[in-house]
Tab-separated table of C-alpha atoms in Angstrom:
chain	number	residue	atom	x	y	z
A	1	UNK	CA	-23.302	29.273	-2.164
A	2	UNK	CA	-25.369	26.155	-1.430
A	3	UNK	CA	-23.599	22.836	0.224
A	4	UNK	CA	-22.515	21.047	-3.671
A	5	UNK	CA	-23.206	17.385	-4.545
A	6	UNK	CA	-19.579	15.520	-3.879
A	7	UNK	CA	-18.720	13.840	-6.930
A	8	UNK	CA	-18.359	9.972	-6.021
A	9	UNK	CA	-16.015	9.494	-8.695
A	10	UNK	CA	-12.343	8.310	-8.440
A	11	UNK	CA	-9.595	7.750	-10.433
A	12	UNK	CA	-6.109	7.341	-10.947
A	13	UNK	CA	-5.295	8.249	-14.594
A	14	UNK	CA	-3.761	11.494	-13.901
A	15	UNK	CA	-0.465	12.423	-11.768
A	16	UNK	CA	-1.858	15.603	-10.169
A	17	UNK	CA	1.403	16.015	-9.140
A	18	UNK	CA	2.337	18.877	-6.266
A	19	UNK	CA	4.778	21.715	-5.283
A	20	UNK	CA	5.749	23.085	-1.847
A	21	UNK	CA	7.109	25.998	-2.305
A	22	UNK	CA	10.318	24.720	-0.880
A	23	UNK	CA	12.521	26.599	-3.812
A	24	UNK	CA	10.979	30.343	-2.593
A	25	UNK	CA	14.094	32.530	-1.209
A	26	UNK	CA	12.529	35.415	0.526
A	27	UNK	CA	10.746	37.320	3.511
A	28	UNK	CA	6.845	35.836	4.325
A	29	UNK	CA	5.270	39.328	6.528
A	30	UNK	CA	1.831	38.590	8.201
A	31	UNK	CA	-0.282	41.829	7.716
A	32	UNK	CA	-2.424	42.412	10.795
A	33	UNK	CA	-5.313	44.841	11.737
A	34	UNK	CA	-7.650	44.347	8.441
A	35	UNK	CA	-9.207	40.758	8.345
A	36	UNK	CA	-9.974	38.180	11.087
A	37	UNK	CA	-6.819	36.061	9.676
A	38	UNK	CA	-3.972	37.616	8.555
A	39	UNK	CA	-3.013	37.738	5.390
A	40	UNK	CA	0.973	37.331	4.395
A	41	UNK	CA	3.072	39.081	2.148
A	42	UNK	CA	5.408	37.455	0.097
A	43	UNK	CA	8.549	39.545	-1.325
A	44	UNK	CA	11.302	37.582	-2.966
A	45	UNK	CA	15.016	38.332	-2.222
A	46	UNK	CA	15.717	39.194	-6.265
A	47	UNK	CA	12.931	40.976	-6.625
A	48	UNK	CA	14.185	43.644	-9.155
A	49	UNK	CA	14.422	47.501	-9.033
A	50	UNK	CA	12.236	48.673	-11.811
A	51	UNK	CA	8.126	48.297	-10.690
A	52	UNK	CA	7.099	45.067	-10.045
A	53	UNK	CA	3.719	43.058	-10.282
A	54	UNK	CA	1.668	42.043	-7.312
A	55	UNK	CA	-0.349	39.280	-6.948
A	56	UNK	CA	-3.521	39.292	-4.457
A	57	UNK	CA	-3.963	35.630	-3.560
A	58	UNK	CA	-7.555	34.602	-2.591
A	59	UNK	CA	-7.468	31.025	-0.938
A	60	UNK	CA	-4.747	28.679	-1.041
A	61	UNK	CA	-1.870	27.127	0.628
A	62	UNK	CA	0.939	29.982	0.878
A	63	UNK	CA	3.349	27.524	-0.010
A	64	UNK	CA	1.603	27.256	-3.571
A	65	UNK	CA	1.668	31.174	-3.990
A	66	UNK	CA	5.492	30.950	-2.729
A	67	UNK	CA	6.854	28.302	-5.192
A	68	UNK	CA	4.875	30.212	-7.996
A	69	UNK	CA	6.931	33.551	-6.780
A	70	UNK	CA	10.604	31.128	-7.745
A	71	UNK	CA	8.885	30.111	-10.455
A	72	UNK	CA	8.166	33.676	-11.872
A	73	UNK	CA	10.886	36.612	-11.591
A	74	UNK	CA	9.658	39.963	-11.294
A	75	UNK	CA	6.785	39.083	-8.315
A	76	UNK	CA	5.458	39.571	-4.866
A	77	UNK	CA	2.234	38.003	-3.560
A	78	UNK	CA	-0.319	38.194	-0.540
A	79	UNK	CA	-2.120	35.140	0.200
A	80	UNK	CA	-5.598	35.798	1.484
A	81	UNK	CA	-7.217	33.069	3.371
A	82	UNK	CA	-10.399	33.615	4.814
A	83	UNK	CA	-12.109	30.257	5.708
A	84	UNK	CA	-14.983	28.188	3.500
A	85	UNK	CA	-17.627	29.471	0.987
A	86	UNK	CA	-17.774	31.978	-1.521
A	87	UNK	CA	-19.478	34.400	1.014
A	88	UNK	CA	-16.786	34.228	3.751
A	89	UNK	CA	-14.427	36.217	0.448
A	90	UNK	CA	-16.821	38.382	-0.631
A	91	UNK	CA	-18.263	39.991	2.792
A	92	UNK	CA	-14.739	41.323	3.913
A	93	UNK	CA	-14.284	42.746	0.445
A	94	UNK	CA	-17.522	44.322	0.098
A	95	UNK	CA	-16.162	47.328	1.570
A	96	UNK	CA	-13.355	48.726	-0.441
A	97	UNK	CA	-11.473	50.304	2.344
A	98	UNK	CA	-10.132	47.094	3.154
A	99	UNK	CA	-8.780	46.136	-0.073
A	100	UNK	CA	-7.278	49.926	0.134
A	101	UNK	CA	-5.990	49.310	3.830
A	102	UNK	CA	-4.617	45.786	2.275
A	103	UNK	CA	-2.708	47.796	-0.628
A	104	UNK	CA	-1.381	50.281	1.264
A	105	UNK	CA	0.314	47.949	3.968
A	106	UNK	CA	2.001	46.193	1.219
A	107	UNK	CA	3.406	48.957	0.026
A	108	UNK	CA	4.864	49.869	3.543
A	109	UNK	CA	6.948	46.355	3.205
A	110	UNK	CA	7.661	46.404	-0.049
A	111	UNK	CA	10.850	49.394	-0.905
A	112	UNK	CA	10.337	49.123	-4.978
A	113	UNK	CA	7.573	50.517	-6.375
A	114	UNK	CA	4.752	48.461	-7.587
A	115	UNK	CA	3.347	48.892	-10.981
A	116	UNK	CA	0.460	46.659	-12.030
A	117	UNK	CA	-1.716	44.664	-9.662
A	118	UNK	CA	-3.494	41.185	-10.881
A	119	UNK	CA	-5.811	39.856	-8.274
A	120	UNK	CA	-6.078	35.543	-8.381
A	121	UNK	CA	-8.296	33.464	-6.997
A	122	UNK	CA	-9.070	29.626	-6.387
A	123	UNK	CA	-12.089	28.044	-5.413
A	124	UNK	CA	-14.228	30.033	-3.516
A	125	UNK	CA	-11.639	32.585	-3.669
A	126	UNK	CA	-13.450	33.729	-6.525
A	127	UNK	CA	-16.123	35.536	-4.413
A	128	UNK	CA	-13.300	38.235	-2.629
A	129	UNK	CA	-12.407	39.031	-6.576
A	130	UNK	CA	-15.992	39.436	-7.661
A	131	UNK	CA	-16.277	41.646	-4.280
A	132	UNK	CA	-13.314	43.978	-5.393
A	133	UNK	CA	-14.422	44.267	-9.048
A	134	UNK	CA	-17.714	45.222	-8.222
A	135	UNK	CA	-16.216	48.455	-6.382
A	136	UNK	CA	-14.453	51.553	-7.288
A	137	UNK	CA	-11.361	49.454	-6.879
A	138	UNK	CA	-12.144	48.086	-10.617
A	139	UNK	CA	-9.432	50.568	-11.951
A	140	UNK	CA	-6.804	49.330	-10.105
A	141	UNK	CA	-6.533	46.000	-11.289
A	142	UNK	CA	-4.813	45.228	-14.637
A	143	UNK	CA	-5.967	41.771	-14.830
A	144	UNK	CA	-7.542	38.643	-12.834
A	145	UNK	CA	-6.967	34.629	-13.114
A	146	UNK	CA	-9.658	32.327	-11.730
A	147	UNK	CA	-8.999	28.841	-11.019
A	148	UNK	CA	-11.485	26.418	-10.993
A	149	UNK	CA	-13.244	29.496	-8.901
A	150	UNK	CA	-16.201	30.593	-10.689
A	151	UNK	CA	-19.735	30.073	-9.520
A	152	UNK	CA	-23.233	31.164	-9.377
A	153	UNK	CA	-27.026	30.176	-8.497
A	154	UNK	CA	-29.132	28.730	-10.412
A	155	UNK	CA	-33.005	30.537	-10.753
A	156	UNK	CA	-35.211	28.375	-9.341
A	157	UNK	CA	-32.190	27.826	-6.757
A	158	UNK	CA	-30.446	24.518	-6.831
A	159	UNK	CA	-32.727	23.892	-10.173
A	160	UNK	CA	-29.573	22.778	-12.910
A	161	UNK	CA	-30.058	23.974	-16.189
A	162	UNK	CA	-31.357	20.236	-17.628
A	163	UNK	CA	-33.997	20.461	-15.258
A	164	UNK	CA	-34.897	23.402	-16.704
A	165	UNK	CA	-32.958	26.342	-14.384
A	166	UNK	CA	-31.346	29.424	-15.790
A	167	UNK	CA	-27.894	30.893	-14.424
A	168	UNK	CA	-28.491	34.021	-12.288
A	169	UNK	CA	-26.995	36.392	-13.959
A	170	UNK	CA	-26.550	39.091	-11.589
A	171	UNK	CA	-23.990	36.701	-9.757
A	172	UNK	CA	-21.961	37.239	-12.815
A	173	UNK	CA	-22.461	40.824	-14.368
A	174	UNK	CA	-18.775	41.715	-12.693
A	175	UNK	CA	-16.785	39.195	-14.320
A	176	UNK	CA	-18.801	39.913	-17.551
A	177	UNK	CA	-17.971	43.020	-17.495
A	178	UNK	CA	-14.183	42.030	-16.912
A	179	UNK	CA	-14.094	39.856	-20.005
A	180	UNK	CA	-15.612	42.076	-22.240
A	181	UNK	CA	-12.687	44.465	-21.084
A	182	UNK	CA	-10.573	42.054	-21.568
A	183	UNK	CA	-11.295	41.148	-24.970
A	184	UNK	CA	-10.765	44.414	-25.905
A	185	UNK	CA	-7.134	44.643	-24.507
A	186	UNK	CA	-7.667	46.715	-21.539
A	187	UNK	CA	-7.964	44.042	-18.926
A	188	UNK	CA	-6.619	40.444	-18.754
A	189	UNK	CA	-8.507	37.683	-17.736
A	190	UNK	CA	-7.152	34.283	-17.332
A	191	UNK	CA	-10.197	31.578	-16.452
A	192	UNK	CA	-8.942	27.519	-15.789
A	193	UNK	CA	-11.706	25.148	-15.000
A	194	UNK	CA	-12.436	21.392	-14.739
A	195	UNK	CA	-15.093	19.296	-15.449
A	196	UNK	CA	-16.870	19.204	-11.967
A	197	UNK	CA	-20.469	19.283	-11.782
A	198	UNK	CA	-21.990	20.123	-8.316
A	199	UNK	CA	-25.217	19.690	-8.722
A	200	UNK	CA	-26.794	22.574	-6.810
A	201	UNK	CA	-25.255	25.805	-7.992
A	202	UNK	CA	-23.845	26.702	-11.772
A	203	UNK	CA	-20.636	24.995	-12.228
A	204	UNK	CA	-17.276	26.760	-13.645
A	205	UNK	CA	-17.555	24.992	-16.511
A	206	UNK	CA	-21.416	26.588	-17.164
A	207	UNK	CA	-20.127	29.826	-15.890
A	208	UNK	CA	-17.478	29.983	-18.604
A	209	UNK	CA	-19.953	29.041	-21.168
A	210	UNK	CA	-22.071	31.706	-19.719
A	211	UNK	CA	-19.504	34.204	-20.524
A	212	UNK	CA	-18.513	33.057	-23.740
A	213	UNK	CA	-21.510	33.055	-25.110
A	214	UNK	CA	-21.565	36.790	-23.632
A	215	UNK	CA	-18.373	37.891	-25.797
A	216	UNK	CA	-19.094	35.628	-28.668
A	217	UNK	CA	-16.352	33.252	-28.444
A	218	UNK	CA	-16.441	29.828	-29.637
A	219	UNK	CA	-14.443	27.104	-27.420
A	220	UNK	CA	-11.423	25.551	-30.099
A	221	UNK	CA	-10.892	21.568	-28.922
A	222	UNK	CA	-7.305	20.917	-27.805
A	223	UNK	CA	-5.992	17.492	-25.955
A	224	UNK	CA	-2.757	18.409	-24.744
A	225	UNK	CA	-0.831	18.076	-21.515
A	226	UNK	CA	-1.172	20.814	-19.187
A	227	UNK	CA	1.618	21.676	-15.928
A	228	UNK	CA	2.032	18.860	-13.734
A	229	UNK	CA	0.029	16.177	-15.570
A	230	UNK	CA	-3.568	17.993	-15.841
A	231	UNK	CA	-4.882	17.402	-19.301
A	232	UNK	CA	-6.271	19.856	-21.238
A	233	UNK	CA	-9.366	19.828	-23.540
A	234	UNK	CA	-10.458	22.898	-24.592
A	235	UNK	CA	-9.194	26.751	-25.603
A	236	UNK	CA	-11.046	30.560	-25.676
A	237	UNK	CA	-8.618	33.259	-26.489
A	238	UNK	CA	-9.703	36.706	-27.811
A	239	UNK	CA	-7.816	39.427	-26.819
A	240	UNK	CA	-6.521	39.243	-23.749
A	241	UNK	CA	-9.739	36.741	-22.535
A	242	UNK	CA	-8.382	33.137	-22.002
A	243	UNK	CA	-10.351	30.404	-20.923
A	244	UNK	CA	-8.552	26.823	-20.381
A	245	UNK	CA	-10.984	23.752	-19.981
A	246	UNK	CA	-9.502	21.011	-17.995
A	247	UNK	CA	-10.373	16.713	-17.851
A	248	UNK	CA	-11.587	16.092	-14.598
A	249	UNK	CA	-14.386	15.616	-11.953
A	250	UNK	CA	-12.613	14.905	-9.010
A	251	UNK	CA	-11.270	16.686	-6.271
A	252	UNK	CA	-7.629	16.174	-6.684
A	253	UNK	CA	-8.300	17.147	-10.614
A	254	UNK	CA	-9.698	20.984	-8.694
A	255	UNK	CA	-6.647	20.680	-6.383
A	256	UNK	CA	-4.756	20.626	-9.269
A	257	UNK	CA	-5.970	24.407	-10.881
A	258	UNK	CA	-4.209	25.674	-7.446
A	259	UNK	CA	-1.042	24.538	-7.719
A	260	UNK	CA	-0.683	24.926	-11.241
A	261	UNK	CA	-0.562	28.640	-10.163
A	262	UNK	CA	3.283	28.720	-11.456
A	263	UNK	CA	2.049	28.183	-14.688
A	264	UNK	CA	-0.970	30.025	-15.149
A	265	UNK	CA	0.750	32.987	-13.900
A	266	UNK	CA	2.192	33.344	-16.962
A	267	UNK	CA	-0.972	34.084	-18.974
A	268	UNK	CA	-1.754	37.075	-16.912
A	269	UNK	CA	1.763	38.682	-18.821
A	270	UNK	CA	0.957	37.056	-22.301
A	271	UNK	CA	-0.580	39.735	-24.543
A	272	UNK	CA	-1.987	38.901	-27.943
C-alpha cells in the first residue's frame, strides 16, 4: 500500500487511555522455524479443560494481546508481528502451509484441545487475514475482527474517490465474501474503524462503506462512550456482521482500536 498522507491534526479531547498487559498470568512460547520473526504463543494458566478459542494476532504489541487474554477467560493467542505495510502480512501468508505449520505448532504447546479459531488483525495486520481468507484455509476460521485495519487502492491509484477514483475492488472480494457469510450466521465479522483519511489509498472508513453497501446495511448513528475513552459514532449489525465507527483522525485515536482488543474480543462470541 502506498506511503499515506499523515494527518496534521492534534488534539487532546479524548483519554486514549492504555493497558500493559501487566494482569496476564501465564506461559509466552516463541514459535520458531516459519516466519523471519517469531511469533509467540500465549496460553493462560486457567485456561479451562473443555476446547478453547484461539486468537491469531496480526500486528501489535504482545502485551495488548496478553492483557486482552486476563481480560477474557476461555483464550490463548499468537501475536504475529511481521514489520510495516500491508504487503510485509500478506506475502508470508500467501502460502497456506505456513498458516498450517503456524496451527499445528500451537497445538504442540497447547494440552486442551482447541475448538474454534478467530483470526484479528490491526493496522496493516489486515493484509496476513485477507492472505489466509483468500486460501483453502477459509474453512477454518469461525470468525475475524479488524481494527482500524482495512484498506485498499484506489483506480486511478492514489486518485480519492472526490477526485473522481473508484475503490479497487479486487483488494476487497475476500472480506466481502466474509461479511456476506457473516450476515448469514456462518461467519463472524467484527470491523472497528476511525475517522482517518490518508489520502492516497481507500480509507477503513470507505472500505466499510464499501462493504455495507455490498450486504445492504444501513449505518444506525450512536454517540456513546466506547472502552477506554474512544467515542463512538456509528453502528452496522446484521447477523453476525458488526461494524463500529469511531471519532477520530489522529494517530493515538488508531492506537486506540489496538488496545481496545479486550473489548472487542467480546463481539467475536456475541451471536444475534
Amino acid at each position: 500500500m502506498n506511503q499515506q498522507n499523515p494527518s496534521p491534526m492534534v488534539e487532546h479531547i479524548r483519554p486514549h487511555r492504555r493497558v500493559d498487559g501487566s494482569g496476564f498470568e501465564g506461559r509466552k512460547i516463541p514459535i520458531s522455524g516459519i516466519f523471519e520473526k517469531e511469533p509467540l504463543l500465549l496460553i493462560p494458566d486457567d485456561i479451562p479443560q473443555e476446547p478453547v478459542n484461539l486468537l491469531v494476532h496480526f500486528h501489535g504489541d504482545e502485551s495488548v494481546v496478553a492483557h486482552a487474554m486476563a481480560e477474557n477467560k476461555g483464550w490463548a493467542a499468537v501475536v504475529v508481528n511481521l514489520g510495516n505495510g500491508s504487503s510485509a502480512y500478506g506475502v508470508p501468508l500467501v502460502n497456506p502451509e505456513n498458516f498450517d505449520s503456524l496451527l499445528l505448532a500451537v497445538n504442540k504447546q497447547i494440552t486442551k484441545p482447541i475448538g474454534k479459531i478467530y483470526l484479528s488483525g490491526f493496522s496493516a495486520g489486515y493484509g496476513a487475514v485477507r492472505a489466509i481468507l483468500k486460501t483453502r484455509n477459509y474453512e477454518l476460521i469461525e470468525g475475524v475482527l479488524l481494527l482500524d485495519g482495512l484498506h485498499a487502492g484506489y483506480v486511478p491509484a492514489q486518485t480519492p474517490m472526490a477526485r473522481g477514483g473508484q475503490i479497487d475492488n479486487k483488494d476487497l472480494a475476500a472480506f466481502k465474501k466474509l461479511a456476506a457469510d457473516a450476515v448469514k450466521g456462518s461467519k463472524t465479522f467484527v470491523f472497528t474503524h476511525s475517522s482517518i483519511f490518508p489520502g492516497t489509498f481507500v480509507s477503513t472508513t470507505e472500505c466499510a462503506d464499501f462493504l455495507l453497501e455490498a450486504t445492504g446495511i444501513l449505518r444506525e448513528p450512536v454517540l456513546r462512550e466506547g472502552p477506554l475513552g474512544m467515542q463512538q459514532l456509528g453502528v452496522s449489525v446484521e447477523g453476525n456482521f458488526k461494524i463500529l465507527a469511531f471519532a477520530g483522525n489522529t494517530a493515538p485515536d488508531h492506537i486506540d482500536h489496538l488496545h481496545g482488543l479486550f473489548h472487542f474480543l467480546r463481539l467475536l462470541e456475541d451471536e444475534n
